[in-house]
Coordinates of C-alpha atoms in Angstrom, one line a residue:
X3 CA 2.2 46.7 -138.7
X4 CA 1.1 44.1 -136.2
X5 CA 3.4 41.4 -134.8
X6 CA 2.2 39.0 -131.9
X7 CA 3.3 41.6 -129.2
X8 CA 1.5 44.4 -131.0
X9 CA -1.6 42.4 -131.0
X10 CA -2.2 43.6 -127.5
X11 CA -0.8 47.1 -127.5
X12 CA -2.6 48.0 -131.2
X13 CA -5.4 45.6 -131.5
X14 CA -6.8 44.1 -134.7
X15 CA -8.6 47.2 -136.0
X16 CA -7.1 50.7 -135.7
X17 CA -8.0 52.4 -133.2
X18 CA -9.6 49.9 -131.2
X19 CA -7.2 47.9 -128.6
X20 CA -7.3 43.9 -128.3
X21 CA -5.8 42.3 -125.8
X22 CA -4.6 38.2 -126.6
X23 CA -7.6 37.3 -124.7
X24 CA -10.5 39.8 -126.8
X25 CA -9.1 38.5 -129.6
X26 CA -10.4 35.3 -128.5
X27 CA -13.5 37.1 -127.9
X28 CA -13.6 38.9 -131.3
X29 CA -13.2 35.1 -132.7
X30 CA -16.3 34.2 -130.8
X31 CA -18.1 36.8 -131.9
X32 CA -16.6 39.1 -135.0
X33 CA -17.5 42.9 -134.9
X34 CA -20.9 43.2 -137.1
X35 CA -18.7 46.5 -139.2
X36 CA -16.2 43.9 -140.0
X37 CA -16.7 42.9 -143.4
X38 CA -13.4 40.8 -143.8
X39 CA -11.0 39.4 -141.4
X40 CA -7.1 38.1 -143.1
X41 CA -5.5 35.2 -141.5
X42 CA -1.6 35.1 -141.8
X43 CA 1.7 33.7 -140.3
X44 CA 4.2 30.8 -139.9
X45 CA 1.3 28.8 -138.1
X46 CA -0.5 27.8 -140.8
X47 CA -2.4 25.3 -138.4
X48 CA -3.3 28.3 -136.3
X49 CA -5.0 30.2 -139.2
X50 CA -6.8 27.4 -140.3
X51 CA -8.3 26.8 -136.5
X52 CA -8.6 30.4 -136.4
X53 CA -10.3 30.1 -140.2
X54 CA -12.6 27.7 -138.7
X55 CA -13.8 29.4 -135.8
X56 CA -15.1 32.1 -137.6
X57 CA -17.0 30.2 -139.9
X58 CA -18.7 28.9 -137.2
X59 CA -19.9 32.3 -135.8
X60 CA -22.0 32.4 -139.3
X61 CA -23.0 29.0 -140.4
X62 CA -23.4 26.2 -138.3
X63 CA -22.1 23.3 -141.2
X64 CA -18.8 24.6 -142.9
X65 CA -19.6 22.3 -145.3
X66 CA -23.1 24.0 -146.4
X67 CA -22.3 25.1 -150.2
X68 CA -25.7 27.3 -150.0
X69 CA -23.7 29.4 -147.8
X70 CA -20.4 28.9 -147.9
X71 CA -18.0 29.8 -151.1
X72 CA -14.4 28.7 -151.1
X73 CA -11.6 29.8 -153.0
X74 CA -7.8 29.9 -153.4
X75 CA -6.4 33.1 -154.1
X76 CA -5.5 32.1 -157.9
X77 CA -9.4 31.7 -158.4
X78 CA -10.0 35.3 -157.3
X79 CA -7.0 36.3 -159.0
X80 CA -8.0 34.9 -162.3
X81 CA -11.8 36.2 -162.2
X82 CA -11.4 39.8 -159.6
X83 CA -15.1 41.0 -160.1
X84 CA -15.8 37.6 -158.4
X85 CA -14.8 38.8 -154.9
X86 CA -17.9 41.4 -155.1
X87 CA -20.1 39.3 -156.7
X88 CA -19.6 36.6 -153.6
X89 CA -20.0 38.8 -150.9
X90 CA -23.1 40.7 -152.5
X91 CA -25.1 37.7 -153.2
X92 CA -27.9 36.2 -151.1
X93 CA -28.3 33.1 -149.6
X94 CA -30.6 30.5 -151.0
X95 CA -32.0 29.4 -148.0
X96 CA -31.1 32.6 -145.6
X97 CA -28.7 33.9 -143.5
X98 CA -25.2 35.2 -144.0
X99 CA -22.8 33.5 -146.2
X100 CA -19.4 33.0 -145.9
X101 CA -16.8 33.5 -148.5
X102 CA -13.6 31.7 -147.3
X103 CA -10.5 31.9 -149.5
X104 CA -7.3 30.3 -149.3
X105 CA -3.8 31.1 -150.1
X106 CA -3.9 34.2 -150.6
X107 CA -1.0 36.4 -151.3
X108 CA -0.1 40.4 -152.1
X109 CA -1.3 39.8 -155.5
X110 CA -4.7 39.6 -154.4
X111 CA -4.1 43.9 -152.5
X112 CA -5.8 45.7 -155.9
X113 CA -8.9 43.2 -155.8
X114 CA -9.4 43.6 -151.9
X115 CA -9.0 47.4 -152.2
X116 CA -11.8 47.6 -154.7
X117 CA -14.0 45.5 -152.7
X118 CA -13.5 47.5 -149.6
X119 CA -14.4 50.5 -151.5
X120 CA -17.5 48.8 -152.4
X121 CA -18.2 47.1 -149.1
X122 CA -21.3 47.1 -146.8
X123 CA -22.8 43.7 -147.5
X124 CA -23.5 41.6 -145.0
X125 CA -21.7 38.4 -145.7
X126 CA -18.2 37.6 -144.0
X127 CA -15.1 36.8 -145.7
X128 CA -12.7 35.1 -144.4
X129 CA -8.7 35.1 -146.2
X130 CA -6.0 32.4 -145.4
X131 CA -2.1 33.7 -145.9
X132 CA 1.0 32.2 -145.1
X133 CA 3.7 34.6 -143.6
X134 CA 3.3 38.1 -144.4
X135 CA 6.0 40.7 -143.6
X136 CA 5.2 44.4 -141.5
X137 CA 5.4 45.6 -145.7
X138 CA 3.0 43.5 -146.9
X139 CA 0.6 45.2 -149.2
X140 CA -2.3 42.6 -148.8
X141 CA -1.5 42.4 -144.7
X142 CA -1.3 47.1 -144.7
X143 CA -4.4 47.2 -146.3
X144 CA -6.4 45.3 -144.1
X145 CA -4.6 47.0 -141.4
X146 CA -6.1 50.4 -142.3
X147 CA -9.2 49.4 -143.8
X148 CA -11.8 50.3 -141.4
X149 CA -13.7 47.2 -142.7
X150 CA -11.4 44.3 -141.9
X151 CA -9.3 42.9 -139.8
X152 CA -5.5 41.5 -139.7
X153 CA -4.6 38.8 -137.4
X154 CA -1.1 37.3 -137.3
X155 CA -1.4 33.7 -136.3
X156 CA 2.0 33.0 -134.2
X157 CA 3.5 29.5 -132.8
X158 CA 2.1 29.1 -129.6
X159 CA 4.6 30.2 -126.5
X160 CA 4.9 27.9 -123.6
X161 CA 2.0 29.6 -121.8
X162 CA -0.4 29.1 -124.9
X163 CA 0.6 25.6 -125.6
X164 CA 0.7 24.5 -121.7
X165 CA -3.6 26.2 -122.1
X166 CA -4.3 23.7 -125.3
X167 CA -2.5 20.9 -123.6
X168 CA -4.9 21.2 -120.7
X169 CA -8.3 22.4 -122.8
X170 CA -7.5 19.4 -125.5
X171 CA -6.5 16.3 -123.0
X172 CA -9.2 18.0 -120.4
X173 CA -12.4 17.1 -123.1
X174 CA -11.2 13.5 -122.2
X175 CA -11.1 13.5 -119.0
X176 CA -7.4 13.8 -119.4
X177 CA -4.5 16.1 -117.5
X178 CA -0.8 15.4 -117.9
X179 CA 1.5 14.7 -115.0
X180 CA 3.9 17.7 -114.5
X181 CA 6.6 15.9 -116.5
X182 CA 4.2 14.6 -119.3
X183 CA 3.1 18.6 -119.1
X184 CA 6.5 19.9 -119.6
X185 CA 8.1 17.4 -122.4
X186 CA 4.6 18.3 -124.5
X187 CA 5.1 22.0 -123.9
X188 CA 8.9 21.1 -124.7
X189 CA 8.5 19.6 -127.7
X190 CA 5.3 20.8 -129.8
X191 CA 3.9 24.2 -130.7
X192 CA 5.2 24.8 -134.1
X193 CA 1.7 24.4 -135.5
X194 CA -1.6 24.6 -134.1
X195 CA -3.3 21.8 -135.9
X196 CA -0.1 19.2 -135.7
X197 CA -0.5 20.0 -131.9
X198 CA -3.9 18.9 -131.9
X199 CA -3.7 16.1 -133.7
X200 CA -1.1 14.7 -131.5
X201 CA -2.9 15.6 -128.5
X202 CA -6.1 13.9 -129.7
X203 CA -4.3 10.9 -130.4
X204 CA -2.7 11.0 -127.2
X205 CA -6.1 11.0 -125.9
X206 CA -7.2 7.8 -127.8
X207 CA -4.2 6.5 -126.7
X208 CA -4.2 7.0 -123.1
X209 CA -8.0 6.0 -123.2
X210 CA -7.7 3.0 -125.2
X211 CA -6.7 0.2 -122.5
X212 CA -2.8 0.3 -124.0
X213 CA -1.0 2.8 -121.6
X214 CA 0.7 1.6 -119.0
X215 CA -0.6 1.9 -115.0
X216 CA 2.8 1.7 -113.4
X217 CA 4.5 5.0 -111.8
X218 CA 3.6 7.1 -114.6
X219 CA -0.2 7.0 -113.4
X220 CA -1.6 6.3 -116.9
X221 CA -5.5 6.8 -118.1
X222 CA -5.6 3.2 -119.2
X223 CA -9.2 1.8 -120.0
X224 CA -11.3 4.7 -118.5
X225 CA -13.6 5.4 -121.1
X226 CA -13.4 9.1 -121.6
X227 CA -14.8 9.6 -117.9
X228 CA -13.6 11.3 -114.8
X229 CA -11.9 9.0 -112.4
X230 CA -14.0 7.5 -109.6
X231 CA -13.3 10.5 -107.5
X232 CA -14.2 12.8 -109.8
X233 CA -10.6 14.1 -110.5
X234 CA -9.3 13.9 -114.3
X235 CA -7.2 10.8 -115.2
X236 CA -3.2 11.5 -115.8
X237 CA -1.6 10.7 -118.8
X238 CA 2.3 10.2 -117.8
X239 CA 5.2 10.6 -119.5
X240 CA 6.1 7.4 -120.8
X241 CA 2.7 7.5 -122.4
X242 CA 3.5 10.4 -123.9
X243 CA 6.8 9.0 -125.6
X244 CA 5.5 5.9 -126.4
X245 CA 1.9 7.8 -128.5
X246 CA 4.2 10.1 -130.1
X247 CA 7.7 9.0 -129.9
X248 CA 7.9 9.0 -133.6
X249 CA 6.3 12.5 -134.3
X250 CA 7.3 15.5 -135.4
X251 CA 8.3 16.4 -131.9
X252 CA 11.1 13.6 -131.6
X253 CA 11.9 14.9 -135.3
X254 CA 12.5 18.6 -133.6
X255 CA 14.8 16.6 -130.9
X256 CA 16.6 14.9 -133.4
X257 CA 17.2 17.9 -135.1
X258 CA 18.6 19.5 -131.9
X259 CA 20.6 16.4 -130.7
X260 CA 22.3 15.7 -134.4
X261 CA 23.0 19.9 -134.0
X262 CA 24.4 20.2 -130.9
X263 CA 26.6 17.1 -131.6
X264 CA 27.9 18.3 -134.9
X265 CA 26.3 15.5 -136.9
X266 CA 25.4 17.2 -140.1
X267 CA 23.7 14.0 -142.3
X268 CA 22.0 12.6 -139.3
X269 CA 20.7 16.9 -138.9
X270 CA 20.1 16.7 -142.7
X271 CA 17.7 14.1 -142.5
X272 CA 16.0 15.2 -139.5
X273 CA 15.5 18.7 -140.8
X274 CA 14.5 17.6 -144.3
X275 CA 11.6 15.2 -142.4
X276 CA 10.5 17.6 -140.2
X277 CA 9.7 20.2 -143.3
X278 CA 7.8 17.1 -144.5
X279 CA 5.7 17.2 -141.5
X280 CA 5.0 20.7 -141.9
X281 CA 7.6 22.1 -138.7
X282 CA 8.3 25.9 -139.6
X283 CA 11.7 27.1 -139.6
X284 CA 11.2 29.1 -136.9
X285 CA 9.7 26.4 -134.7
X286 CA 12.5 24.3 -135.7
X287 CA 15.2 27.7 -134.5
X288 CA 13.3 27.7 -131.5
X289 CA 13.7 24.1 -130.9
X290 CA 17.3 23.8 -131.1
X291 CA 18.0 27.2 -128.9
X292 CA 15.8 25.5 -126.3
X293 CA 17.9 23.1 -126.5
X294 CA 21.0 24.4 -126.3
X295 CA 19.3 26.9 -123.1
X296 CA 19.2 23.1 -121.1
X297 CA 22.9 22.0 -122.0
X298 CA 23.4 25.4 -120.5
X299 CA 21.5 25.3 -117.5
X300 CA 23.0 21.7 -116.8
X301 CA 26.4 23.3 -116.9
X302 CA 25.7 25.5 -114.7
X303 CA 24.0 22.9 -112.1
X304 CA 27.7 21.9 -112.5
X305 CA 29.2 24.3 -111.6
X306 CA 27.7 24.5 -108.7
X307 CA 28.4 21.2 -107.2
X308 CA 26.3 18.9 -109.2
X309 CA 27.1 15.8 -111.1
X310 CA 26.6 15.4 -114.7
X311 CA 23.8 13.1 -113.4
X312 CA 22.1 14.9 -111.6
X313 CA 22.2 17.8 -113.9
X314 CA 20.4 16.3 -116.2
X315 CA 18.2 15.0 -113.5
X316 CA 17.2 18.4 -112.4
X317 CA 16.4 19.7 -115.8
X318 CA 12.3 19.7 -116.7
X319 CA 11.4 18.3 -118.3
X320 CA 13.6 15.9 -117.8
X321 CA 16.2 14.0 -120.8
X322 CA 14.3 11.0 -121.6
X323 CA 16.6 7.9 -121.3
X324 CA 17.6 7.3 -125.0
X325 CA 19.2 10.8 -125.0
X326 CA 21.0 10.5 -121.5
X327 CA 24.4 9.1 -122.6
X328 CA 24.4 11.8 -126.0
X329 CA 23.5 15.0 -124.1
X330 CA 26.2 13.9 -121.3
X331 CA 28.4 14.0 -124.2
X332 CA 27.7 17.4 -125.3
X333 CA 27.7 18.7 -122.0
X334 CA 31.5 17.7 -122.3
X335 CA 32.0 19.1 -125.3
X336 CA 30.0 22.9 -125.2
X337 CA 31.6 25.5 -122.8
X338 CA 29.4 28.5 -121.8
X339 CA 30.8 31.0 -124.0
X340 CA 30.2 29.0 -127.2
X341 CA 26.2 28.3 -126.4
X342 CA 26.1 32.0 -126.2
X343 CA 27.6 32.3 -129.5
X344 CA 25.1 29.5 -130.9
X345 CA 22.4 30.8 -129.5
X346 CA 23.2 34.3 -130.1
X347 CA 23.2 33.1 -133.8
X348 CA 19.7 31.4 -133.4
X349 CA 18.5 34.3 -132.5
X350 CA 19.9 36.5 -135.9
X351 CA 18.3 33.7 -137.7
X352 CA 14.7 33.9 -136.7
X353 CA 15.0 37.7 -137.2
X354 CA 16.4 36.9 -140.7
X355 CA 13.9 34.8 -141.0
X356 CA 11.2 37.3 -140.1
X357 CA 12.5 40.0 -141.4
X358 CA 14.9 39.7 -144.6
X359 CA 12.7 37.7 -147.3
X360 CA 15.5 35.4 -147.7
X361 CA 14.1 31.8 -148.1
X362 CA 13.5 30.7 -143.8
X363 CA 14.3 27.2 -145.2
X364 CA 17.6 28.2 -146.3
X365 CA 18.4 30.6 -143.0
X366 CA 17.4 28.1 -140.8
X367 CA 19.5 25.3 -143.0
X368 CA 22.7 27.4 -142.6
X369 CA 22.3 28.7 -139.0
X370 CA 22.2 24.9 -137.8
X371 CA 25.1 24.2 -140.3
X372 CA 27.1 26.7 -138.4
X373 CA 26.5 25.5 -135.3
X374 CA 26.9 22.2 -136.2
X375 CA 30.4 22.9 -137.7
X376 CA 31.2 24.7 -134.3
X377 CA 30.0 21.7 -132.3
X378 CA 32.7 19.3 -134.2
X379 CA 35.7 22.0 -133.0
X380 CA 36.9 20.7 -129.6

């Protein structure tokens, strides 16, 4: 089975080894033998992008219905011999054809086996999933088919996210100050897709004549262009929180503020809104352990010598102003040994959540609950 780290050590096909970047590569340009590639994991943003990619290595309009066949998994499901049929037939007007099909689930393993047994068409199709576990039968199958391919589509780590921060705002002429840099590296990631969206409409933001030009050296009314010296524009932080101060990123910090200060309604409404905006479990785990990791390191610029003040001042990114007076608070209230317990408890959740097949809404749910619960014991 093939989780993020074993992309690099086991590859995509058996056999064959691909490193983070070749798969990248492979995207660009799919292995001719490969006569079906699944998409699956918690990043649903991620697969579609993925999803997207590869349609593009084919057809040059996704949209082109002479040569491009969509489906959910419940349309295969219900007709089986139409899986076959798709990737056997001919294009109208030449060229490979994509079949692209959505949602797909283990249901789908018998109807993939027998088209793999009766393979060797030239047409590419592409499969959707949502999280798949190492026992998947749909995610072993294309695992050890020598005709297809298994990608797991992960939340981006910081290195990854800090890459499309740069590659997204750079199309614009864009870069981030350092601090803009960290708090978006900070606070988005859980999906590929939501991150892209609320980069590109940082972008229009920042190039739209409404950012500030004070000391956070803002992009304001540059067009799109380079700046006179041919160096990209920065976008700083405070137009960071003022594009996307009410996103799904400041959802994640609520979450993580109303946790750490044992507010369970205010947590229950942030959590519930963030599922809304499609924030994985997992990404919202991951947001309140980071979290927790800075009231940690802040303690420990305590202990040695520091003020509360500048604590928090020496933290990056830095705690924006309409959380200073609430993580001061907590800083008060958390000793060392209890963030170890929370976060040691984060961590047995995301596993859970990975690995168990209990519901990650419901892990997640409790695992905060806890913590919150702990956070109201002085």
């Amino acid at each position: 089975p093939h989780t993020k780290e074993e992309l690099e050590k086991k590859g995509t096909i058996p056999t064959v080894k691909i490193s983070g970047s070749r798969i990248n590569q492979f995207l660009r340009q799919p292995d001719p033998k490969v006569a079906a590639v699944l998409l699956f994991g918690p990043d649903q943003g991620l697969v579609r992008e993925w999803a997207e990619e590869l349609v593009l290595t084919v057809v040059d309009d996704p949209a082109d219905p002479f040569r491009v066949s969509v489906f959910t998994g419940a349309d295969i499901k219900a007709d089986p011999p139409c899986l076959v049929d798709e990737a056997a037939q001919l294009s109208m007007t030449g060229g490979r054809r994509v079949i692209w099909v959505h949602e797909a689930t283990d249901g789908l393993s018998r109807i993939f086996e027998s088209f793999f047994d009766n393979t060797g068409h030239d047409n590419l199709v592409i499969v959707e999933a949502g999280t798949l576990s190492p026992q998947s039968s749909l995610r072993k199958l294309f695992e050890k088919s020598s005709h297809g391919v298994s990608i797991g589509c992960y939340e981006d780590d910081a290195m990854e996210l800090e890459a499309v921060v740069r590659e997204t705002l750079g199309r614009h002429g864009l870069s981030p100050t350092a601090e803009a840099r960290d708090y978006l590296v900070e606070n988005l990631g859980s999906d590929r897709r939501v991150t892209r969206s609320e980069l590109e409409k940082l972008a229009l933001y920042a190039l739209s004549g409404t950012a500030n030009r004070d000391g956070a050296g803002s992009a304001r009314g540059i067009g799109g262009s380079n700046g006179s010296n041919g160096r990209a524009n920065p976008v700083g932080l405070e137009d960071v929180i003022a594009c996307i101060g009410d996103s799904s990123a400041m959802s994640l910090d609520s979450i993580a503020y109303a946790t750490a200060s044992g507010d369970s309604r205010a947590l229950d409404r942030a959590f519930e809104r963030a599922l809304m905006e499609g924030t994985s479990p997992i990404g919202i785990l991951r947001a309140v352990g980071r979290h927790l990791q800075r009231i940690q390191m802040a303690l420990g610029l305590v202990d040695g010598g520091a003020t509360s003040d500048k604590a928090m001042a020496g933290l990056r990114p830095q705690v924006i102003f309409k959380f200073k007076s609430e993580f001061q608070t907590q800083m008060k209230h958390w000793q060392k040994n209890r963030l170890a317990d929370a976060l040691e408890l984060i961590t047995e959740a995301e596993i859970d959540c990975k690995t168990t097949g209990f519901p990650a809404q419901a892990g997640c749910h409790r695992a905060l609950i806890r913590i919150a619960q702990a956070a109201r014991t002085r």
